[in-house]
Amino acid sequence: MLGRNYLSYNGVQIPTPTEGLKIAYNNIETVNQSETGTDLVSITRLKKRVYSFTLQITPFWLERVQAIAGQESSTQTFDGESITGRLRLISAELVKDSERLTTTNGLYIITAEFTEI
Amino acid sequence: MYNASETYIATSKQAVRFAQQIRGSISKGGQIYTFTGSDVIKNSFEITNQICSSTQIELGGVYAGQLNITFSPAFAADAGRGTWAGAVVNIELALITENGAEYIPAPSYVFTVDSATWSAEGLQILGYDNMLKFDRSFTADTSSGTAYDWLTYICTNCGVQLGMTAEEVQELPNGTYNLALYSDNGLLTFRDVLRELATACGCFATINRTGALVLRQLSAGEATDSITASHRIAGATFSDFETYYTGLYITDSETNTAEYYTAAGVADDGLTLSIGANPFLQYGTAGVKAQMRQNVINSLAGFRATPARVSLLSAAQYDLGDLLQYPGGIGAGAVACIMYYSITADTLQAEGYGENPALATAQSKTSKDISGLVSATSGQTVEYYTYTNIRAVEVSDGEEETAAAFRFGTKTDTTVTLWHEFKINIELEDEETPGVVKVHYYLNGIEENYQPEQIITASGVYTLDYNYYLRDISGGAVNTWTATIETTGASASVDIGGVHVCLCGQGLVSNDTFLGYIDASDDITALTFAGINPAAFSETLTVEQIPDDVQTITEERQADTLQGIDLQTAENAPNVYFEYLIDYIAFTGELYTGEDLSGGGYNIL
């Protein structure tokens, strides 16, 4: 998938993540122990996904990603699947000396998370 | 236990399964708003209900089921602000089968919103079931009818459906009897009436899953389901005794005394249930009244349950009054009754209560005596005991003699105050040397760590006043209070009526009744019958066992009097029989002369 944009939010394809995409699966369970030591599990939800990634992007893209992350919820399309969740920016770091790139006015490395609701 | 599907029950017992799925609807302002678990804030959902307080079993429970739930802000906004009080919430709990495909509901719940609170987290709803609809003013009129008639009347007036057929009601204890109610019944609301009616039928009242009123008996016999150790969440507790009832107290309004009934066909070794002056069990012929009251305790005779507190994964098929068996582990096969439950999406907590009959029995003789005598006495009422000596008290120098001794019963834990007054004649051994009079107090034979004393400098009559208090006296017990006088360097005497003690406090049993103790004395020193001069006298008193059906002994005669004996007859006949009568307790003695009438001895056998 590298070399092409494969992640989009609200129909906006964003640049390719620089370090790939990490998907965490959270299982929401209440685990009790029985009198005999076995588990008694009440499952509320399985495989709640959190997508995390980093992008090296120009201020132009930073602004667009910020706009999506500022919304209450958004629709992520990844690998042909559309899911609703919350895109949130975790951090944005200006690459050293990149401010000298007058054409782009710098480069940013941003970290973002998209949490399935 | 509700008739949930076998699939639901089987799924509810899986060790790993999905939490209860919540869904339902709210009827508000003519609109229906449906919701699912996605609209409910996690851990905000809970339904609780109970049939009695957490201390002991009671009949006639009219507790309301309670719902707590918080809806998400989005759902609450859709439903709108408006007035939420009075909105009807239908809630269905369901389980997903193992493959996640099937959605199996348990019988649903119905609640009416009592209050709603808006917060940043959402809309917090507090709802109650239809039991609160019975909190309507009841206009007391003389009326009578069967239990079904009464239930129909109550439900019709309060707008609640009756969830029982006439046949089902007739099968309850006293279900076929004519239950009369007169205007002086003290019932203020229909809920009060329902409580007394349920009690008269040996039941508790609750609202079923459809929102209808039902009366249920405490189950007797086999458990309806079994929860193994591997299905119980660690932390369950079980008592080491079974709780059961074999006795019933009911206050008879006519005589204002508590009458005691025992369950037929079983030993009276269980707990005693007190149902007060139930107005539905007060009218009719003596035989009918007795039978109706007997029916109440008979209905409880088969009920045995171990107090327990158990949590398991959420299961909505269980309900109040269910008997569940807990084999294995610390449950060790105990059978417990659900008297309280709390159900959430994840867990069900079931609790059963009760007292230990063994411990209760140890106190029961006292408690039965006390409660039988003081049913009309409130624990808030200040009661007084007074004591006056009927015998002169003589105290020699250096001796200690009892000046006052009496018993008092306590209904509840309490503090009592004692006032003592001794009108005492003191003779100093040496008028030049002061003497000392000291008073000792004993509670149940144990001396209190306080002895007031008075230095006496001259012989004469003194009036000594001492007050004292007893803190933290245990309730449900009979205590003995003794005050003694000790003299040093003096002798003292108190005439009859010279000792006055007043004890007062709340939670005491009235002192004008018999508490179950008899003090017998044989201090007869001389008899001067006509022509007879006995040299010795002895007696043996035989106290017959108090019959079970005797609760009050109202007459007491001093055992050292020989009233009613015709002395001439005693002189002329070798044997005289007489009785000391204390109501139902008979002291029987035989008086006969010795061989030498002029100087021989007398014996009372």
XYZ file of C-alpha atoms in Angstrom:
722
model
C 0.000 0.000 0.000
C 2.966 2.242 0.379
C 3.241 4.790 -2.319
C -0.411 5.562 -2.406
C -2.900 7.191 -0.126
C -4.974 4.488 1.572
C -6.496 6.276 4.570
C -9.317 8.747 4.286
C -11.520 10.643 6.688
C -14.865 12.029 5.666
C -13.814 11.283 2.092
C -10.543 13.180 2.366
C -7.558 11.022 1.589
C -4.645 11.963 3.754
C -0.959 11.314 3.087
C 0.429 7.884 3.707
C 1.485 7.247 7.318
C 5.229 7.245 7.609
C 5.501 4.388 10.065
C 2.567 2.386 8.900
C -0.682 1.985 10.795
C -1.115 0.346 14.171
C -4.475 -1.129 15.121
C -5.132 -1.866 18.776
C -8.045 -4.098 19.758
C -9.677 -3.312 23.081
C -11.987 -5.831 24.702
C -14.441 -4.406 27.216
C -15.084 -7.163 29.701
C -15.911 -7.529 33.343
C -13.931 -10.437 34.655
C -14.874 -11.932 38.010
C -13.398 -14.936 39.654
C -15.650 -17.746 40.755
C -15.417 -19.572 44.053
C -13.499 -22.319 42.269
C -11.004 -19.901 40.745
C -12.365 -19.951 37.232
C -13.209 -16.802 35.344
C -16.722 -15.517 35.034
C -16.711 -13.061 32.197
C -19.365 -10.605 31.202
C -18.482 -9.214 27.816
C -19.678 -5.789 26.936
C -17.784 -5.395 23.690
C -15.041 -7.166 21.792
C -12.518 -5.806 19.291
C -13.063 -2.156 19.822
C -10.415 -0.750 17.473
C -8.041 2.154 17.877
C -6.009 3.165 14.841
C -2.822 5.111 15.494
C -0.387 6.487 12.962
C 2.147 9.209 12.245
C 2.303 11.459 9.229
C 5.011 13.720 7.892
C 3.011 16.468 6.319
C 3.083 20.087 5.294
C 1.159 22.779 7.143
C -1.475 22.542 4.409
C -2.266 18.937 5.378
C -1.864 19.646 9.035
C -4.663 22.160 8.790
C -6.927 19.692 7.005
C -6.254 16.907 9.514
C -6.848 19.324 12.367
C -10.192 20.249 10.885
C -11.296 16.629 10.829
C -9.911 15.973 14.296
C -11.894 18.927 15.565
C -15.154 17.283 14.679
C -17.065 15.246 17.204
C -16.943 12.183 15.008
C -15.831 11.276 11.539
C -15.926 8.380 9.131
C -12.732 6.554 8.455
C -12.263 4.495 5.324
C -9.494 1.969 5.486
C -8.974 -1.122 3.446
C -12.415 -0.785 2.007
C -14.165 -0.579 5.407
C -15.900 2.560 6.594
C -16.337 2.971 10.337
C -17.406 5.855 12.521
C -15.150 7.093 15.246
C -13.239 9.950 16.743
C -10.068 11.239 15.087
C -7.864 13.017 17.579
C -4.479 14.617 17.139
C -2.034 13.533 19.796
C 0.957 15.698 18.848
C 2.516 17.732 16.027
C 6.255 18.265 15.803
C 7.986 20.686 13.435
C 10.860 18.886 11.720
C 14.213 20.469 12.506
C 15.383 22.964 9.855
C 12.305 22.314 7.753
C 11.149 25.852 8.256
C 13.735 26.754 5.627
C 11.628 25.039 3.028
C 10.032 28.184 1.763
C 7.758 26.363 -0.635
C 6.029 24.451 2.092
C 6.755 26.634 5.084
C 8.003 23.651 7.000
C 7.186 19.979 7.593
C 5.354 18.461 10.579
C 5.397 14.996 12.030
C 2.019 14.426 13.609
C 0.684 11.565 15.700
C -3.012 10.828 15.547
C -5.481 8.269 16.825
C -8.796 7.211 15.472
C -11.007 5.450 18.019
C -13.992 3.462 16.930
C -17.064 4.592 18.843
C -38.630 -17.656 38.954
C -39.962 -16.347 35.706
C -40.609 -18.487 32.688
C -37.615 -17.395 30.678
C -36.736 -19.532 27.700
C -34.458 -22.501 28.170
C -31.978 -20.862 25.821
C -31.907 -17.739 27.955
C -31.393 -19.724 31.138
C -28.680 -21.856 29.550
C -26.931 -18.787 28.172
C -27.156 -17.004 31.513
C -25.170 -19.826 33.082
C -22.286 -19.705 30.652
C -19.056 -18.749 32.348
C -18.140 -16.438 29.487
C -20.872 -14.595 27.749
C -22.011 -11.206 26.694
C -23.456 -8.839 29.244
C -27.174 -8.288 29.391
C -28.289 -6.335 26.395
C -30.493 -3.454 27.417
C -33.262 -2.156 25.271
C -36.633 -0.671 25.828
C -38.884 2.270 25.376
C -40.054 5.353 27.163
C -43.599 6.562 26.923
C -43.573 10.275 27.567
C -46.037 12.942 26.606
C -47.830 10.645 24.225
C -44.608 9.821 22.392
C -42.671 6.577 22.404
C -38.887 6.762 22.462
C -36.997 3.542 21.991
C -33.503 2.994 23.247
C -30.788 0.381 23.260
C -27.764 -0.217 25.404
C -25.846 2.240 23.238
C -28.011 4.991 24.675
C -27.264 4.007 28.271
C -24.182 5.169 30.143
C -22.040 2.239 31.244
C -22.515 1.115 34.851
C -25.480 3.443 35.329
C -28.143 0.780 35.013
C -29.442 -1.008 38.078
C -32.757 -2.481 39.181
C -33.317 -3.331 42.838
C -36.210 -4.778 44.752
C -36.797 -6.467 48.075
C -39.443 -8.025 50.253
C -38.194 -7.125 53.711
C -35.593 -5.159 55.571
C -32.054 -6.445 55.741
C -32.342 -7.577 59.335
C -35.156 -10.056 59.482
C -37.944 -11.617 57.523
C -41.301 -9.940 57.645
C -44.642 -10.605 56.102
C -46.610 -7.991 54.268
C -43.665 -6.404 52.512
C -44.852 -3.748 50.081
C -41.487 -2.575 48.826
C -41.209 -0.768 45.526
C -38.803 -1.893 42.862
C -36.376 0.830 41.871
C -34.700 1.668 38.601
C -31.586 3.759 38.167
C -30.431 4.464 34.648
C -28.586 7.256 32.894
C -29.272 7.931 29.253
C -26.712 9.462 26.952
C -26.994 13.179 26.275
C -27.812 12.482 22.639
C -30.746 10.220 23.483
C -31.957 12.553 26.216
C -31.826 15.486 23.843
C -33.891 13.599 21.290
C -36.497 12.772 23.896
C -36.513 16.385 24.991
C -36.602 18.075 28.325
C -40.262 18.477 29.144
C -41.570 16.723 32.212
C -40.104 13.300 32.773
C -41.888 12.503 36.006
C -44.643 10.032 35.231
C -43.052 8.752 32.045
C -43.240 4.959 31.757
C -40.066 3.035 31.087
C -40.210 -0.486 29.727
C -36.894 -2.279 29.973
C -35.997 -5.567 28.440
C -32.872 -7.499 29.279
C -31.613 -10.001 26.763
C -28.678 -12.273 26.185
C -26.809 -13.052 23.018
C -26.174 -16.702 22.360
C -22.698 -18.058 21.951
C -22.498 -17.393 18.267
C -23.690 -13.869 18.839
C -26.606 -14.266 16.494
C -29.599 -14.826 18.704
C -31.033 -12.250 21.032
C -33.117 -13.791 23.785
C -35.123 -11.510 26.033
C -36.117 -12.221 29.604
C -39.459 -10.960 30.922
C -39.330 -7.188 30.830
C -39.650 -4.646 33.629
C -41.961 -1.646 33.920
C -41.153 1.470 35.889
C -42.577 4.932 36.243
C -40.156 7.841 36.319
C -40.110 9.562 39.669
C -37.379 12.077 38.999
C -34.952 12.989 36.256
C -31.687 14.840 36.619
C -29.772 16.413 33.799
C -25.999 16.396 33.976
C -23.015 16.511 31.664
C -22.990 12.716 31.635
C -26.582 12.527 30.533
C -30.055 12.197 31.942
C -30.216 10.284 35.191
C -33.552 8.598 35.739
C -34.937 7.332 39.019
C -38.010 5.193 38.596
C -40.205 3.009 40.731
C -42.555 0.227 39.897
C -46.295 0.469 40.363
C -46.116 -0.175 44.090
C -45.968 3.565 44.665
C -49.358 3.946 43.035
C -50.849 2.435 46.179
C -49.728 5.462 48.160
C -53.172 6.926 47.846
C -55.293 8.011 50.712
C -57.514 5.259 51.988
C -60.827 6.278 53.410
C -61.558 3.819 56.098
C -65.015 2.391 55.903
C -66.412 -0.684 57.427
C -66.204 -3.338 54.822
C -65.585 -6.998 54.314
C -64.843 -9.413 51.550
C -62.469 -12.115 50.470
C -58.823 -11.409 49.783
C -59.570 -11.358 46.071
C -62.351 -8.827 46.639
C -59.981 -6.641 48.597
C -57.203 -6.918 46.019
C -59.596 -6.045 43.236
C -60.882 -3.084 45.207
C -57.363 -1.841 45.957
C -56.117 -2.246 42.405
C -59.178 -0.616 40.892
C -58.826 2.405 43.131
C -55.130 2.782 42.420
C -55.070 2.045 38.727
C -52.881 -1.012 38.961
C -53.600 -4.304 37.308
C -54.048 -7.344 39.522
C -51.758 -10.097 38.352
C -53.622 -12.952 40.014
C -56.783 -14.833 39.269
C -59.493 -15.403 41.840
C -58.468 -19.053 42.036
C -54.854 -18.156 42.727
C -55.849 -15.818 45.522
C -58.150 -18.412 47.050
C -55.233 -20.796 47.349
C -53.408 -18.386 49.624
C -53.714 -18.730 53.402
C -57.049 -17.225 54.458
C -57.818 -16.770 50.768
C -61.350 -18.026 51.201
C -62.129 -16.300 54.488
C -64.223 -13.210 54.835
C -61.829 -10.477 55.872
C -63.519 -7.626 57.684
C -62.172 -4.166 58.244
C -63.657 -1.624 60.556
C -63.181 2.084 60.603
C -60.814 2.201 63.569
C -58.079 0.356 61.717
C -55.434 3.066 61.559
C -54.791 2.494 57.859
C -54.046 5.683 55.974
C -53.177 4.587 52.461
C -54.045 1.732 50.160
C -50.467 0.615 50.564
C -51.129 0.248 54.280
C -54.194 -1.828 53.487
C -52.181 -3.930 51.073
C -49.510 -4.551 53.692
C -52.019 -5.802 56.229
C -53.911 -7.821 53.655
C -50.725 -9.486 52.420
C -49.782 -10.253 56.001
C -53.174 -11.787 56.684
C -52.580 -14.008 53.673
C -49.091 -14.985 54.807
C -47.570 -13.211 51.829
C -45.517 -10.308 50.657
C -46.752 -8.036 47.900
C -44.714 -7.113 44.880
C -45.102 -5.881 41.340
C -44.430 -8.424 38.638
C -42.702 -7.854 35.316
C -45.849 -6.684 33.616
C -46.477 -4.050 36.246
C -49.275 -5.978 37.953
C -49.728 -6.581 41.662
C -49.140 -10.079 42.967
C -49.029 -11.650 46.409
C -46.436 -14.310 46.928
C -45.719 -16.681 49.756
C -42.266 -17.516 50.943
C -41.541 -20.709 49.127
C -41.494 -23.961 50.974
C -39.836 -27.094 49.767
C -37.466 -27.630 46.888
C -35.241 -24.971 45.428
C -36.234 -23.741 42.017
C -32.706 -23.603 40.649
C -29.134 -24.400 41.510
C -26.077 -22.158 41.285
C -22.813 -24.074 41.494
C -19.596 -22.761 43.006
C -18.082 -22.196 39.569
C -20.988 -19.930 38.687
C -20.852 -17.872 41.863
C -18.615 -14.855 41.943
C -16.053 -15.165 44.701
C -17.048 -13.339 47.843
C -20.373 -15.010 48.569
C -21.313 -15.388 52.214
C -23.529 -17.967 53.865
C -24.728 -18.153 57.431
C -24.211 -21.354 59.363
C -27.857 -21.689 60.276
C -31.241 -21.910 58.689
C -33.855 -19.401 59.582
C -37.425 -20.512 60.035
C -40.523 -19.505 61.926
C -42.711 -21.587 64.166
C -44.381 -18.931 66.274
C -46.601 -15.983 65.605
C -47.561 -13.059 67.748
C -50.626 -11.061 66.930
C -52.044 -8.341 69.083
C -55.690 -8.817 69.797
C -57.340 -5.438 69.560
C -60.140 -6.448 71.856
C -57.960 -7.437 74.786
C -54.909 -5.425 73.760
C -52.695 -8.388 74.447
C -50.368 -10.254 72.177
C -51.554 -13.756 71.483
C -49.133 -16.451 70.575
C -49.699 -19.143 67.971
C -47.446 -21.982 67.027
C -47.253 -23.739 63.702
C -49.207 -26.949 63.697
C -47.326 -30.206 63.584
C -43.839 -28.864 64.216
C -41.790 -28.216 67.307
C -41.890 -24.643 68.510
C -38.160 -24.138 68.216
C -38.051 -21.524 65.478
C -38.320 -17.798 65.328
C -41.365 -15.874 66.345
C -42.960 -13.542 63.868
C -44.832 -10.555 65.162
C -47.493 -9.054 62.931
C -48.906 -6.516 65.341
C -52.602 -5.846 65.452
C -53.437 -6.919 61.934
C -56.911 -5.457 61.371
C -57.971 -8.228 59.011
C -57.465 -10.823 61.715
C -59.472 -9.159 64.466
C -63.065 -9.907 63.655
C -65.197 -12.987 63.621
C -65.995 -15.625 66.144
C -63.225 -16.665 68.478
C -62.810 -19.908 66.591
C -62.595 -18.254 63.191
C -60.139 -15.651 64.427
C -57.944 -18.306 65.935
C -58.041 -20.379 62.778
C -57.187 -17.436 60.548
C -54.239 -16.536 62.720
C -53.192 -20.146 62.833
C -53.294 -20.272 59.041
C -50.735 -17.486 58.831
C -48.095 -19.264 60.875
C -48.952 -22.617 59.330
C -48.171 -21.159 55.920
C -44.654 -20.365 57.087
C -44.028 -23.715 58.695
C -42.308 -25.271 55.696
C -40.123 -22.325 54.863
C -36.448 -22.779 55.697
C -33.666 -20.739 54.211
C -30.071 -19.900 54.942
C -29.236 -16.202 55.047
C -26.808 -15.612 52.207
C -25.342 -12.996 49.941
C -24.405 -14.245 46.507
C -23.376 -12.585 43.265
C -23.413 -14.191 39.868
C -23.386 -13.104 36.285
C -26.501 -11.174 35.479
C -29.589 -13.357 35.111
C -33.063 -11.878 34.840
C -35.071 -15.048 35.297
C -34.819 -14.956 39.087
C -37.204 -13.027 41.238
C -38.112 -12.244 44.808
C -39.054 -15.210 46.918
C -37.178 -17.743 44.785
C -35.377 -20.477 46.642
C -31.967 -21.162 45.133
C -29.620 -23.930 46.096
C -25.887 -23.308 46.227
C -24.041 -26.625 46.000
C -20.284 -26.995 46.364
C -17.721 -24.565 47.670
C -18.640 -22.512 50.675
C -22.302 -22.813 49.770
C -22.200 -26.492 50.755
C -25.687 -27.079 49.427
C -27.354 -24.260 51.305
C -30.788 -23.177 50.150
C -31.347 -19.420 50.282
C -34.288 -17.231 49.467
C -34.008 -14.126 47.346
C -35.283 -11.349 49.583
C -33.345 -8.612 47.881
C -31.820 -8.416 44.456
C -29.811 -5.944 42.470
C -29.438 -6.601 38.785
C -27.095 -4.777 36.440
C -25.915 -5.543 32.943
C -23.051 -7.578 34.383
C -24.117 -9.079 37.678
C -27.013 -10.171 39.829
C -26.682 -9.849 43.574
C -29.140 -11.900 45.573
C -29.484 -11.644 49.314
C -31.475 -13.533 51.896
C -31.905 -12.539 55.490
C -32.965 -13.998 58.790
C -32.091 -14.517 62.389
C -30.602 -17.551 64.026
C -33.418 -19.538 65.658
C -30.964 -21.038 68.148
C -29.950 -17.660 69.445
C -33.451 -16.309 69.252
C -34.769 -19.275 71.139
C -32.321 -18.575 73.917
C -34.059 -15.281 74.391
C -37.437 -16.299 73.268
C -38.899 -17.092 76.636
C -38.048 -13.668 77.842
C -38.892 -11.953 74.609
C -42.152 -13.816 74.370
C -43.074 -12.833 77.875
C -42.108 -9.264 77.303
C -43.618 -8.809 73.901
C -46.744 -10.589 74.927
C -47.271 -8.144 77.700
C -46.235 -4.921 76.136
C -47.442 -5.066 72.601
C -48.953 -1.671 73.056
C -45.831 -0.219 74.556
C -43.766 1.841 72.204
C -39.997 1.776 72.446
C -40.176 5.545 72.701
C -42.383 5.562 75.732
C -40.792 6.314 79.073
C -41.721 3.570 81.481
C -41.391 3.598 85.269
C -40.692 0.919 87.785
C -41.324 1.694 91.392
C -40.356 -0.348 94.379
C -41.304 -0.120 98.010
C -40.162 -2.577 100.624
C -42.885 -4.658 102.194
C -40.557 -6.000 104.828
C -38.474 -4.159 107.368
C -34.774 -4.117 106.807
C -32.426 -4.681 109.728
C -28.732 -4.063 109.283
C -26.312 -5.022 112.019
C -23.006 -3.310 112.472
C -20.571 -4.421 109.807
C -23.224 -6.277 107.855
C -24.733 -5.731 104.427
C -28.418 -6.328 103.891
C -30.643 -6.102 100.846
C -32.880 -3.075 100.944
C -34.408 -3.244 97.466
C -34.479 -5.917 94.800
C -36.601 -6.112 91.716
C -36.507 -7.082 88.101
C -37.163 -4.984 85.046
C -37.510 -5.940 81.415
C -36.032 -4.088 78.481
C -37.540 -4.089 75.066
C -34.728 -2.221 73.321
C -31.204 -1.151 74.152
C -31.580 1.709 76.536
C -30.268 3.825 79.377
C -32.205 3.964 82.601
C -32.175 6.267 85.586
C -32.663 5.093 89.162
C -33.732 7.135 92.141
C -33.348 5.684 95.640
C -34.643 7.018 98.916
C -33.986 5.281 102.226
C -35.698 6.486 105.386
C -33.306 4.887 107.785
C -33.037 4.773 111.547
C -29.402 4.647 112.592
C -28.056 3.728 115.986
C -24.385 4.416 116.447
C -22.446 1.791 118.335
C -20.562 4.578 120.044
C -22.081 8.013 120.070
C -18.611 9.473 120.183
C -17.506 7.707 117.016
C -19.133 8.479 113.663
C -20.516 5.596 111.733
C -20.766 5.039 107.992
C -23.688 3.956 105.905
C -22.785 2.715 102.454
C -25.107 1.681 99.630
C -24.109 -0.980 97.119
C -25.714 -1.473 93.706
C -25.875 -4.765 91.863
C -27.023 -5.332 88.291
C -27.727 -8.972 87.658
C -25.665 -9.868 90.694
C -22.600 -7.912 89.633
C -21.725 -4.992 91.807
C -21.515 -1.599 90.178
C -18.306 0.278 90.688
C -19.931 3.016 92.710
C -20.967 2.969 96.378
C -22.391 6.180 97.787
C -21.825 6.563 101.497
C -22.820 8.857 104.321
C -20.938 9.601 107.533
C -23.295 9.554 110.498
C -22.304 11.578 113.517
C -25.398 11.084 115.617
C -28.033 8.435 116.007
C -31.395 9.230 114.556
C -33.603 8.973 111.522
C -32.065 9.986 108.232
C -33.481 10.199 104.763
C -30.820 9.322 102.227
C -31.331 10.106 98.541
C -29.176 8.570 95.874
C -29.588 8.528 92.136
C -27.790 6.385 89.659
C -27.968 5.584 85.971
C -27.325 2.505 83.875
C -26.051 2.969 80.368
C -26.220 0.590 77.412
C -28.610 -1.904 78.918
C -29.264 -4.599 76.345
C -32.741 -4.936 74.959
C -34.897 -8.030 75.081
C -33.714 -9.093 78.503
C -34.823 -9.215 82.093
C -32.429 -7.615 84.551
C -32.221 -7.756 88.304
C -31.495 -4.602 90.260
C -30.446 -4.862 93.879
C -29.531 -2.146 96.354
C -28.008 -3.092 99.678
C -27.155 -1.143 102.819
C -23.938 -1.693 104.712
C -23.163 -0.070 108.041
C -19.921 0.444 109.856
C -19.919 1.503 113.460
C -23.671 1.552 113.522
C -26.746 -0.549 113.092
C -29.649 0.526 110.961
C -33.239 -0.307 110.335
C -35.724 0.651 107.697
C -39.402 0.206 108.340
C -41.837 -1.220 105.876
C -42.364 1.378 103.203
C -39.154 3.144 104.094
C -37.390 2.241 100.873
C -38.495 3.839 97.641
C -36.853 3.173 94.311
C -37.962 4.547 90.987
C -36.449 3.320 87.736
C -37.326 5.028 84.509
C -36.234 4.956 80.907
C -37.312 4.324 77.360
C -37.684 0.867 75.917
C -38.648 -0.661 79.233
C -41.353 -3.148 79.754
C -44.216 -1.985 81.831
C -43.835 -3.141 85.393
C -47.383 -3.980 86.205
C -47.164 -7.304 84.538
C -45.613 -10.602 85.366
C -42.247 -11.163 83.741
C -41.997 -14.858 84.317
C -40.183 -14.897 87.664
C -41.551 -15.917 91.007
C -39.772 -15.177 94.236
C -40.828 -17.598 96.906
C -39.982 -17.027 100.519
C -40.264 -19.266 103.550
C -39.474 -16.739 106.220
C -42.286 -17.858 108.458
C -40.950 -17.638 111.976
C -43.888 -18.307 114.206
C -47.473 -19.330 114.019
C -49.823 -18.772 116.891
C -52.831 -20.782 115.930
C -55.457 -21.174 118.569
C -54.269 -23.834 120.922
C -51.269 -24.642 118.794
C -47.712 -23.562 119.398
C -45.614 -24.977 116.610
C -41.959 -25.411 117.343
C -40.783 -25.700 113.781
C -42.081 -24.993 110.394
C -40.862 -25.960 106.992
C -42.359 -25.936 103.596
C -41.805 -27.203 100.129
C -43.289 -25.321 97.263
C -44.098 -27.025 94.035
C -44.424 -24.762 91.040
C -46.283 -26.297 88.212
C -45.010 -25.616 84.737
C -46.606 -22.624 83.119
C -48.956 -23.811 80.391
C -47.928 -22.736 76.922
C -51.105 -20.868 76.340
C -50.751 -18.710 79.427
C -49.246 -15.368 78.652
C -50.226 -13.168 81.508
C -50.356 -13.673 85.206
C -52.073 -10.758 86.707
C -52.629 -11.767 90.274
C -49.899 -12.288 92.805
C -50.313 -13.156 96.425
C -47.592 -13.277 98.928
C -46.481 -16.762 99.590
C -46.036 -16.253 103.293
C -49.650 -15.647 104.055
C -52.097 -18.331 104.994
C -55.227 -16.615 103.952
C -58.394 -18.507 103.931
C -57.414 -21.140 106.435
C -59.929 -21.857 109.101
C -57.744 -22.156 112.107
C -60.370 -23.959 114.067
C -60.466 -26.517 111.313
C -56.725 -26.720 111.447
C -56.929 -27.364 115.117
C -59.631 -29.963 114.882
C -58.415 -31.826 111.872
C -54.996 -33.400 111.531
C -54.621 -32.283 107.947
C -55.500 -29.037 106.209
C -55.049 -28.455 102.503
C -54.706 -25.070 100.975
C -53.474 -23.465 97.809
C -51.637 -20.332 96.931
C -53.073 -19.243 93.660
C -51.174 -17.054 91.273
C -53.519 -17.158 88.398
C -52.705 -20.368 86.545
C -49.765 -21.271 88.701
C -50.752 -23.269 91.712
C -48.727 -23.656 94.852
C -50.112 -26.723 96.467
C -49.254 -27.477 100.042
C -50.399 -29.832 102.708
C -50.513 -28.687 106.274
C -50.593 -31.307 108.927
C -49.809 -31.493 112.540
C -47.171 -33.488 114.222
C -47.929 -36.064 116.839
C -47.923 -33.549 119.628
C -50.393 -30.865 118.801
C -49.449 -28.711 121.691
C -45.740 -28.620 121.049
C -45.186 -30.454 117.807
C -44.037 -29.079 114.532
C -45.932 -28.058 111.494
C -44.946 -28.965 108.012
C -46.136 -27.672 104.767
C -45.439 -30.244 102.075
